[in-house]
Amino acid sequence: MKVLVIGGGAREHALCRSLSLDPDVTALHCAPGNAGIAEVAELHGVNALDGQAVAELAAGLEADLVVVGPEAPLVAGVADAVRDRGIPVFGPSAEAAQLEGSKAFAKDVMAAAAVPTARSYVCTTPEEIDEALDAFGAPYVVKDDGLAAGKGVVVTEDVEAARAHALACDRVVIEEFLDGPEVSLFAITDGETVVPLQPAQDFKRAYDGDEGPNTGGMGAYSPLPWADPKLVDEVMATVLQPTVDELHRRGTPFSGLLYAGLAITSRGVRVIEFNARFGDPETQVVLARLKTPLAGLLHAAATGTLATFPALRWSDGAAVTVVIASHNYPDTPRTGDPIDGLADVVAQDAPKAYVLHAGTKRDDSGAVLSAGGRVLSVTATGSDLTTARQRAYRAVDRISLDGSQHRTDIAAKVADEAAGA
């Protein structure tokens, strides 16, 4: 199978790494990729948002499968353009991707499918914003209706900060605050059959102790030893399958990766948001534990044959990923700084720990430089969360990037609790 992956972040590096280990993959391509992906795939300089250009590239490569990683190309209709060329593609249509592209659309689908979620108001005027904020009270949850790369949400006790964020958005969803821990659950679907992956938890706040601003994600771990063993079955029955069924009923079947961001509240499971693609950094830990070869799974979703696909196989161990971010992230990050120590991780920690590139590039001399806010995802596996954490942070310590930042407490609490149990 010849596979083309679209995107250039750590999520796409995780996808490419797993695909490169799949014996059925005979050729692996990525557009546009990054410095790390270049080590496992052939890179192509194409605009990931240009559906026709992506389709032309896929056709020229005689790709058997195209995997669209990020949300923006999906919402822009890149998967549609590839499908129109008769090439199997893993990723929803632009219409179905509105499940992520518009929070108001997602709320409408959830209401129709009786999916449990937070009560909310869709607001377009200052008057509607004030009424919604008054109705719910603190803490205030304000979400930009459109794509915001995981950073369009403000949760605050400060009504003025909430109002300022709402007024800065063309259309905004204001909803009740959901208490309880958050869980990310991915599911592979071909528009009818739904196959859940293993749950993960990510860390959105920039600093230790869940302090600081929201980010795209500073780390993640899987599995969740504290979660109810029946959680996946419950979410399948009340969230994932009903959502896929409702979109199919509307004539906009969702094929690809359906990501449910969940709150485990005192009143039960509630959906915080849907995404239409693999989440970053949760993908890094979920794929690290998946033993089933990835290409066949994604191809089955792209070709409508998931119903006959064998049950997924998982490792019994754990995985932890720690994000190394640029100076000043998540505000305007500094880029162009050299990254040292990558070879040391390969030499001393592989294969139990490895580095997935997010915002990186090579200069003319071949040196790897920072090229984004989140620069690297250092990922490690182990027999348990404590071992995986130790390996991940040992590898983090080998890497040098001037002014960089990372959280030191990824999975610390749950690892300690699991060890104590």
C-alpha positions as a Python dict, from the first residue, in 0.01 Angstrom:
ca = {
    (1, 'M'): (0, 0, 0),
    (2, 'K'): (125, 348, -94),
    (3, 'V'): (15, 603, 165),
    (4, 'L'): (15, 985, 156),
    (5, 'V'): (-26, 1173, 485),
    (6, 'I'): (-130, 1539, 479),
    (7, 'G'): (3, 1768, 754),
    (8, 'G'): (324, 1857, 930),
    (9, 'G'): (283, 1834, 1307),
    (10, 'A'): (358, 1583, 1580),
    (11, 'R'): (23, 1414, 1515),
    (12, 'E'): (129, 1351, 1154),
    (13, 'H'): (473, 1234, 1270),
    (14, 'A'): (300, 985, 1502),
    (15, 'L'): (81, 867, 1213),
    (16, 'C'): (381, 839, 980),
    (17, 'R'): (585, 654, 1242),
    (18, 'S'): (310, 395, 1290),
    (19, 'L'): (256, 362, 915),
    (20, 'S'): (630, 322, 856),
    (21, 'L'): (628, 25, 1096),
    (22, 'D'): (338, -139, 908),
    (23, 'P'): (474, -416, 680),
    (24, 'D'): (188, -355, 434),
    (25, 'V'): (309, 0, 362),
    (26, 'T'): (544, -14, 64),
    (27, 'A'): (582, 363, 15),
    (28, 'L'): (512, 648, 258),
    (29, 'H'): (477, 1014, 157),
    (30, 'C'): (389, 1326, 356),
    (31, 'A'): (298, 1681, 254),
    (32, 'P'): (435, 1911, 373),
    (33, 'G'): (586, 1718, 668),
    (34, 'N'): (868, 1838, 893),
    (35, 'A'): (1228, 1757, 980),
    (36, 'G'): (1136, 1447, 1181),
    (37, 'I'): (882, 1309, 935),
    (38, 'A'): (1150, 1333, 664),
    (39, 'E'): (1330, 1045, 836),
    (40, 'V'): (1043, 801, 771),
    (41, 'A'): (859, 946, 468),
    (42, 'E'): (929, 1125, 142),
    (43, 'L'): (822, 1490, 174),
    (44, 'H'): (635, 1694, -86),
    (45, 'G'): (592, 2071, -89),
    (46, 'V'): (219, 2112, -144),
    (47, 'N'): (-33, 2350, 9),
    (48, 'A'): (-227, 2126, 249),
    (49, 'L'): (-536, 2349, 214),
    (50, 'D'): (-548, 2316, -166),
    (51, 'G'): (-769, 2017, -235),
    (52, 'Q'): (-693, 2001, -607),
    (53, 'A'): (-319, 2018, -545),
    (54, 'V'): (-341, 1739, -286),
    (55, 'A'): (-555, 1528, -520),
    (56, 'E'): (-306, 1581, -806),
    (57, 'L'): (-19, 1476, -581),
    (58, 'A'): (-205, 1166, -462),
    (59, 'A'): (-288, 1068, -819),
    (60, 'G'): (68, 1127, -935),
    (61, 'L'): (202, 909, -653),
    (62, 'E'): (-61, 642, -731),
    (63, 'A'): (-152, 651, -363),
    (64, 'D'): (-373, 373, -232),
    (65, 'L'): (-469, 578, 73),
    (66, 'V'): (-458, 945, 169),
    (67, 'V'): (-469, 1034, 541),
    (68, 'V'): (-565, 1395, 616),
    (69, 'G'): (-425, 1490, 957),
    (70, 'P'): (-520, 1849, 1054),
    (71, 'E'): (-865, 2000, 1087),
    (72, 'A'): (-819, 2299, 855),
    (73, 'P'): (-773, 2091, 535),
    (74, 'L'): (-1073, 1878, 630),
    (75, 'V'): (-1298, 2181, 679),
    (76, 'A'): (-1159, 2320, 351),
    (77, 'G'): (-1276, 2008, 165),
    (78, 'V'): (-944, 1843, 89),
    (79, 'A'): (-1086, 1496, 156),
    (80, 'D'): (-1370, 1567, -89),
    (81, 'A'): (-1126, 1659, -365),
    (82, 'V'): (-926, 1339, -315),
    (83, 'R'): (-1243, 1127, -301),
    (84, 'D'): (-1361, 1285, -625),
    (85, 'R'): (-1049, 1141, -791),
    (86, 'G'): (-1149, 791, -679),
    (87, 'I'): (-870, 762, -422),
    (88, 'P'): (-956, 620, -76),
    (89, 'V'): (-915, 893, 186),
    (90, 'F'): (-923, 880, 565),
    (91, 'G'): (-1101, 1196, 673),
    (92, 'P'): (-1454, 1337, 665),
    (93, 'S'): (-1610, 1556, 399),
    (94, 'A'): (-1612, 1934, 449),
    (95, 'E'): (-1980, 1913, 540),
    (96, 'A'): (-1930, 1641, 802),
    (97, 'A'): (-1615, 1815, 934),
    (98, 'Q'): (-1840, 2102, 1046),
    (99, 'L'): (-1877, 1887, 1355),
    (100, 'E'): (-1546, 2049, 1448),
    (101, 'G'): (-1560, 2354, 1222),
    (102, 'S'): (-1874, 2490, 1389),
    (103, 'K'): (-1954, 2434, 1755),
    (104, 'A'): (-2309, 2551, 1687),
    (105, 'F'): (-2348, 2277, 1423),
    (106, 'A'): (-2209, 2021, 1667),
    (107, 'K'): (-2459, 2129, 1934),
    (108, 'D'): (-2742, 2090, 1682),
    (109, 'V'): (-2630, 1739, 1591),
    (110, 'M'): (-2596, 1643, 1957),
    (111, 'A'): (-2944, 1772, 2034),
    (112, 'A'): (-3092, 1570, 1748),
    (113, 'A'): (-2902, 1256, 1853),
    (114, 'A'): (-2980, 1299, 2226),
    (115, 'V'): (-2609, 1311, 2306),
    (116, 'P'): (-2540, 1438, 2661),
    (117, 'T'): (-2359, 1773, 2653),
    (118, 'A'): (-2348, 2109, 2832),
    (119, 'R'): (-2641, 2348, 2805),
    (120, 'S'): (-2541, 2634, 2579),
    (121, 'Y'): (-2636, 2949, 2390),
    (122, 'V'): (-2514, 3054, 2046),
    (123, 'C'): (-2455, 3430, 2053),
    (124, 'T'): (-2389, 3687, 1780),
    (125, 'T'): (-2466, 4019, 1955),
    (126, 'P'): (-2337, 4187, 2272),
    (127, 'E'): (-2687, 4163, 2420),
    (128, 'E'): (-2704, 3787, 2364),
    (129, 'I'): (-2356, 3749, 2512),
    (130, 'D'): (-2450, 3936, 2830),
    (131, 'E'): (-2771, 3735, 2870),
    (132, 'A'): (-2585, 3405, 2833),
    (133, 'L'): (-2310, 3501, 3077),
    (134, 'D'): (-2571, 3609, 3330),
    (135, 'A'): (-2770, 3289, 3281),
    (136, 'F'): (-2482, 3055, 3359),
    (137, 'G'): (-2266, 3255, 3599),
    (138, 'A'): (-1906, 3173, 3691),
    (139, 'P'): (-1699, 2989, 3595),
    (140, 'Y'): (-1766, 3114, 3242),
    (141, 'V'): (-1704, 2891, 2938),
    (142, 'V'): (-1675, 3084, 2611),
    (143, 'K'): (-1595, 2911, 2281),
    (144, 'D'): (-1523, 3063, 1942),
    (145, 'D'): (-1769, 2895, 1703),
    (146, 'G'): (-1504, 2835, 1436),
    (147, 'L'): (-1167, 2660, 1419),
    (148, 'A'): (-915, 2789, 1670),
    (149, 'A'): (-653, 2512, 1684),
    (150, 'G'): (-750, 2417, 2037),
    (151, 'K'): (-699, 2769, 2171),
    (152, 'G'): (-1041, 2932, 2106),
    (153, 'V'): (-1184, 2844, 2447),
    (154, 'V'): (-1171, 3061, 2759),
    (155, 'V'): (-1269, 2925, 3099),
    (156, 'T'): (-1257, 3199, 3362),
    (157, 'E'): (-1411, 3333, 3682),
    (158, 'D'): (-1368, 3687, 3543),
    (159, 'V'): (-1683, 3801, 3365),
    (160, 'E'): (-1500, 4084, 3189),
    (161, 'A'): (-1240, 3844, 3047),
    (162, 'A'): (-1521, 3615, 2932),
    (163, 'R'): (-1707, 3905, 2771),
    (164, 'A'): (-1392, 4033, 2597),
    (165, 'H'): (-1323, 3691, 2442),
    (166, 'A'): (-1686, 3658, 2333),
    (167, 'L'): (-1690, 4002, 2171),
    (168, 'A'): (-1372, 3918, 1977),
    (169, 'C'): (-1552, 3627, 1804),
    (170, 'D'): (-1794, 3663, 1513),
    (171, 'R'): (-2014, 3393, 1661),
    (172, 'V'): (-1964, 3240, 2002),
    (173, 'V'): (-2098, 2948, 2204),
    (174, 'I'): (-2140, 3017, 2577),
    (175, 'E'): (-2216, 2712, 2787),
    (176, 'E'): (-2243, 2581, 3139),
    (177, 'F'): (-1925, 2474, 3314),
    (178, 'L'): (-1874, 2098, 3334),
    (179, 'D'): (-1706, 1968, 3648),
    (180, 'G'): (-1493, 1655, 3667),
    (181, 'P'): (-1189, 1513, 3486),
    (182, 'E'): (-1162, 1530, 3108),
    (183, 'V'): (-1108, 1234, 2875),
    (184, 'S'): (-1029, 1214, 2505),
    (185, 'L'): (-1179, 919, 2320),
    (186, 'F'): (-1107, 862, 1950),
    (187, 'A'): (-1314, 640, 1724),
    (188, 'I'): (-1249, 518, 1372),
    (189, 'T'): (-1564, 514, 1156),
    (190, 'D'): (-1660, 451, 796),
    (191, 'G'): (-1988, 637, 836),
    (192, 'E'): (-2179, 341, 982),
    (193, 'T'): (-1953, 110, 1183),
    (194, 'V'): (-1771, 273, 1476),
    (195, 'V'): (-1451, 129, 1629),
    (196, 'P'): (-1334, 302, 1949),
    (197, 'L'): (-966, 341, 2033),
    (198, 'Q'): (-826, 350, 2389),
    (199, 'P'): (-899, 665, 2594),
    (200, 'A'): (-631, 920, 2681),
    (201, 'Q'): (-604, 1237, 2886),
    (202, 'D'): (-423, 1551, 2777),
    (203, 'F'): (-302, 1859, 2964),
    (204, 'K'): (-425, 2185, 2813),
    (205, 'R'): (-281, 2444, 3051),
    (206, 'A'): (65, 2577, 2978),
    (207, 'Y'): (222, 2535, 3321),
    (208, 'D'): (255, 2282, 3602),
    (209, 'G'): (-44, 2238, 3827),
    (210, 'D'): (-281, 2325, 3542),
    (211, 'E'): (-186, 2692, 3565),
    (212, 'G'): (-154, 2943, 3284),
    (213, 'P'): (-337, 2986, 2954),
    (214, 'N'): (-494, 2714, 2743),
    (215, 'T'): (-268, 2563, 2478),
    (216, 'G'): (-299, 2308, 2201),
    (217, 'G'): (-185, 2051, 2459),
    (218, 'M'): (133, 2010, 2667),
    (219, 'G'): (131, 1634, 2718),
    (220, 'A'): (-85, 1324, 2745),
    (221, 'Y'): (-99, 970, 2881),
    (222, 'S'): (-283, 644, 2822),
    (223, 'P'): (-440, 426, 2961),
    (224, 'L'): (-652, 586, 3236),
    (225, 'P'): (-632, 357, 3540),
    (226, 'W'): (-888, 568, 3727),
    (227, 'A'): (-1157, 547, 3458),
    (228, 'D'): (-1458, 320, 3482),
    (229, 'P'): (-1388, 1, 3279),
    (230, 'K'): (-1730, 49, 3118),
    (231, 'L'): (-1651, 406, 3003),
    (232, 'V'): (-1572, 320, 2640),
    (233, 'D'): (-1886, 109, 2604),
    (234, 'E'): (-2097, 385, 2758),
    (235, 'V'): (-1954, 653, 2529),
    (236, 'M'): (-1999, 427, 2228),
    (237, 'A'): (-2367, 378, 2314),
    (238, 'T'): (-2456, 733, 2417),
    (239, 'V'): (-2220, 953, 2213),
    (240, 'L'): (-2023, 804, 1925),
    (241, 'Q'): (-2269, 570, 1755),
    (242, 'P'): (-2567, 811, 1790),
    (243, 'T'): (-2361, 1096, 1641),
    (244, 'V'): (-2246, 886, 1345),
    (245, 'D'): (-2602, 761, 1294),
    (246, 'E'): (-2744, 1116, 1303),
    (247, 'L'): (-2495, 1243, 1045),
    (248, 'H'): (-2573, 944, 824),
    (249, 'R'): (-2946, 1018, 860),
    (250, 'R'): (-2881, 1377, 747),
    (251, 'G'): (-2708, 1257, 432),
    (252, 'T'): (-2366, 1378, 549),
    (253, 'P'): (-2197, 1055, 663),
    (254, 'F'): (-1888, 1103, 878),
    (255, 'S'): (-1597, 885, 768),
    (256, 'G'): (-1262, 916, 941),
    (257, 'L'): (-1164, 994, 1299),
    (258, 'L'): (-1434, 1114, 1537),
    (259, 'Y'): (-1281, 1260, 1853),
    (260, 'A'): (-1502, 1311, 2158),
    (261, 'G'): (-1372, 1544, 2426),
    (262, 'L'): (-1555, 1434, 2740),
    (263, 'A'): (-1610, 1555, 3095),
    (264, 'I'): (-1678, 1285, 3356),
    (265, 'T'): (-1914, 1497, 3567),
    (266, 'S'): (-2103, 1428, 3887),
    (267, 'R'): (-2411, 1387, 3666),
    (268, 'G'): (-2248, 1148, 3419),
    (269, 'V'): (-2050, 1171, 3095),
    (270, 'R'): (-2095, 1494, 2896),
    (271, 'V'): (-1945, 1592, 2561),
    (272, 'I'): (-1731, 1906, 2578),
    (273, 'E'): (-1657, 1912, 2205),
    (274, 'F'): (-1611, 1703, 1895),
    (275, 'N'): (-1309, 1707, 1667),
    (276, 'A'): (-1298, 1563, 1317),
    (277, 'R'): (-941, 1432, 1333),
    (278, 'F'): (-681, 1272, 1558),
    (279, 'G'): (-605, 1493, 1858),
    (280, 'D'): (-258, 1624, 1935),
    (281, 'P'): (-92, 1520, 2173),
    (282, 'E'): (-327, 1229, 2256),
    (283, 'T'): (-253, 1059, 1921),
    (284, 'Q'): (108, 1020, 2026),
    (285, 'V'): (19, 800, 2326),
    (286, 'V'): (-276, 615, 2171),
    (287, 'L'): (-80, 504, 1865),
    (288, 'A'): (216, 412, 2086),
    (289, 'R'): (-9, 145, 2244),
    (290, 'L'): (-188, 24, 1929),
    (291, 'K'): (-52, -313, 1814),
    (292, 'T'): (-288, -354, 1516),
    (293, 'P'): (-112, -233, 1196),
    (294, 'L'): (-245, 114, 1122),
    (295, 'A'): (-270, 122, 742),
    (296, 'G'): (-527, -155, 714),
    (297, 'L'): (-744, 4, 983),
    (298, 'L'): (-748, 346, 817),
    (299, 'H'): (-802, 190, 472),
    (300, 'A'): (-1101, -6, 605),
    (301, 'A'): (-1257, 318, 728),
    (302, 'A'): (-1185, 487, 394),
    (303, 'T'): (-1343, 203, 195),
    (304, 'G'): (-1647, 125, 410),
    (305, 'T'): (-1527, -216, 528),
    (306, 'L'): (-1483, -160, 903),
    (307, 'A'): (-1761, -404, 988),
    (308, 'T'): (-1539, -698, 885),
    (309, 'F'): (-1212, -561, 1027),
    (310, 'P'): (-1059, -775, 1305),
    (311, 'A'): (-1079, -656, 1666),
    (312, 'L'): (-805, -412, 1759),
    (313, 'R'): (-504, -533, 1958),
    (314, 'W'): (-343, -316, 2229),
    (315, 'S'): (-32, -335, 2444),
    (316, 'D'): (-92, -389, 2815),
    (317, 'G'): (153, -113, 2904),
    (318, 'A'): (133, 264, 2921),
    (319, 'A'): (250, 561, 2716),
    (320, 'V'): (334, 920, 2813),
    (321, 'T'): (417, 1215, 2589),
    (322, 'V'): (569, 1546, 2701),
    (323, 'V'): (556, 1850, 2473),
    (324, 'I'): (857, 2077, 2447),
    (325, 'A'): (737, 2423, 2344),
    (326, 'S'): (912, 2736, 2222),
    (327, 'H'): (992, 3040, 2430),
    (328, 'N'): (676, 3249, 2489),
    (329, 'Y'): (429, 2978, 2377),
    (330, 'P'): (124, 2996, 2356),
    (331, 'D'): (165, 3365, 2277),
    (332, 'T'): (386, 3460, 1982),
    (333, 'P'): (656, 3189, 2001),
    (334, 'R'): (1020, 3242, 1917),
    (335, 'T'): (1140, 3025, 1629),
    (336, 'G'): (1468, 2951, 1452),
    (337, 'D'): (1654, 2821, 1758),
    (338, 'P'): (1876, 2512, 1712),
    (339, 'I'): (1766, 2185, 1877),
    (340, 'D'): (2039, 1964, 2021),
    (341, 'G'): (2030, 1617, 2178),
    (342, 'L'): (1799, 1442, 1933),
    (343, 'A'): (2066, 1191, 1835),
    (344, 'D'): (2132, 1119, 2204),
    (345, 'V'): (1770, 1012, 2251),
    (346, 'V'): (1798, 776, 1954),
    (347, 'A'): (2125, 633, 2081),
    (348, 'Q'): (2033, 593, 2447),
    (349, 'D'): (1654, 570, 2477),
    (350, 'A'): (1511, 412, 2160),
    (351, 'P'): (1286, 230, 2105),
    (352, 'K'): (1120, 275, 2445),
    (353, 'A'): (1140, 654, 2409),
    (354, 'Y'): (1146, 859, 2091),
    (355, 'V'): (1093, 1214, 1967),
    (356, 'L'): (805, 1317, 1741),
    (357, 'H'): (856, 1649, 1565),
    (358, 'A'): (589, 1919, 1556),
    (359, 'G'): (729, 2263, 1468),
    (360, 'T'): (1072, 2187, 1322),
    (361, 'K'): (1271, 2246, 1004),
    (362, 'R'): (1626, 2188, 879),
    (363, 'D'): (1855, 2473, 779),
    (364, 'D'): (2096, 2460, 487),
    (365, 'S'): (2358, 2286, 702),
    (366, 'G'): (2116, 2012, 807),
    (367, 'A'): (2070, 2137, 1163),
    (368, 'V'): (1721, 2100, 1313),
    (369, 'L'): (1563, 2431, 1417),
    (370, 'S'): (1243, 2524, 1599),
    (371, 'A'): (970, 2640, 1361),
    (372, 'G'): (654, 2666, 1571),
    (373, 'G'): (499, 2693, 1916),
    (374, 'R'): (492, 2327, 2006),
    (375, 'V'): (824, 2194, 1882),
    (376, 'L'): (861, 1831, 1993),
    (377, 'S'): (655, 1555, 2155),
    (378, 'V'): (883, 1328, 2355),
    (379, 'T'): (699, 996, 2382),
    (380, 'A'): (780, 687, 2584),
    (381, 'T'): (624, 351, 2664),
    (382, 'G'): (659, 126, 2967),
    (383, 'S'): (496, -152, 3163),
    (384, 'D'): (314, 113, 3368),
    (385, 'L'): (270, 491, 3382),
    (386, 'T'): (555, 539, 3628),
    (387, 'T'): (804, 366, 3396),
    (388, 'A'): (673, 546, 3089),
    (389, 'R'): (698, 885, 3269),
    (390, 'Q'): (1054, 819, 3381),
    (391, 'R'): (1160, 726, 3029),
    (392, 'A'): (988, 1027, 2875),
    (393, 'Y'): (1145, 1278, 3112),
    (394, 'R'): (1487, 1113, 3086),
    (395, 'A'): (1467, 1173, 2711),
    (396, 'V'): (1339, 1530, 2761),
    (397, 'D'): (1646, 1604, 2972),
    (398, 'R'): (1874, 1510, 2683),
    (399, 'I'): (1722, 1775, 2454),
    (400, 'S'): (1844, 2133, 2447),
    (401, 'L'): (1639, 2420, 2298),
    (402, 'D'): (1715, 2772, 2418),
    (403, 'G'): (1424, 2928, 2606),
    (404, 'S'): (1206, 2619, 2571),
    (405, 'Q'): (942, 2517, 2823),
    (406, 'H'): (769, 2195, 2920),
    (407, 'R'): (549, 2076, 3201),
    (408, 'T'): (715, 1855, 3461),
    (409, 'D'): (395, 1702, 3595),
    (410, 'I'): (248, 1515, 3297),
    (411, 'A'): (76, 1201, 3435),
    (412, 'A'): (251, 1251, 3771),
    (413, 'K'): (-58, 1240, 3992),
    (414, 'V'): (-219, 942, 3824),
    (415, 'A'): (111, 751, 3813),
    (416, 'D'): (160, 806, 4187),
    (417, 'E'): (-197, 699, 4259),
    (418, 'A'): (-165, 388, 4041),
    (419, 'A'): (164, 296, 4209),
    (420, 'G'): (8, 347, 4551),
    (421, 'A'): (-286, 127, 4464),
}
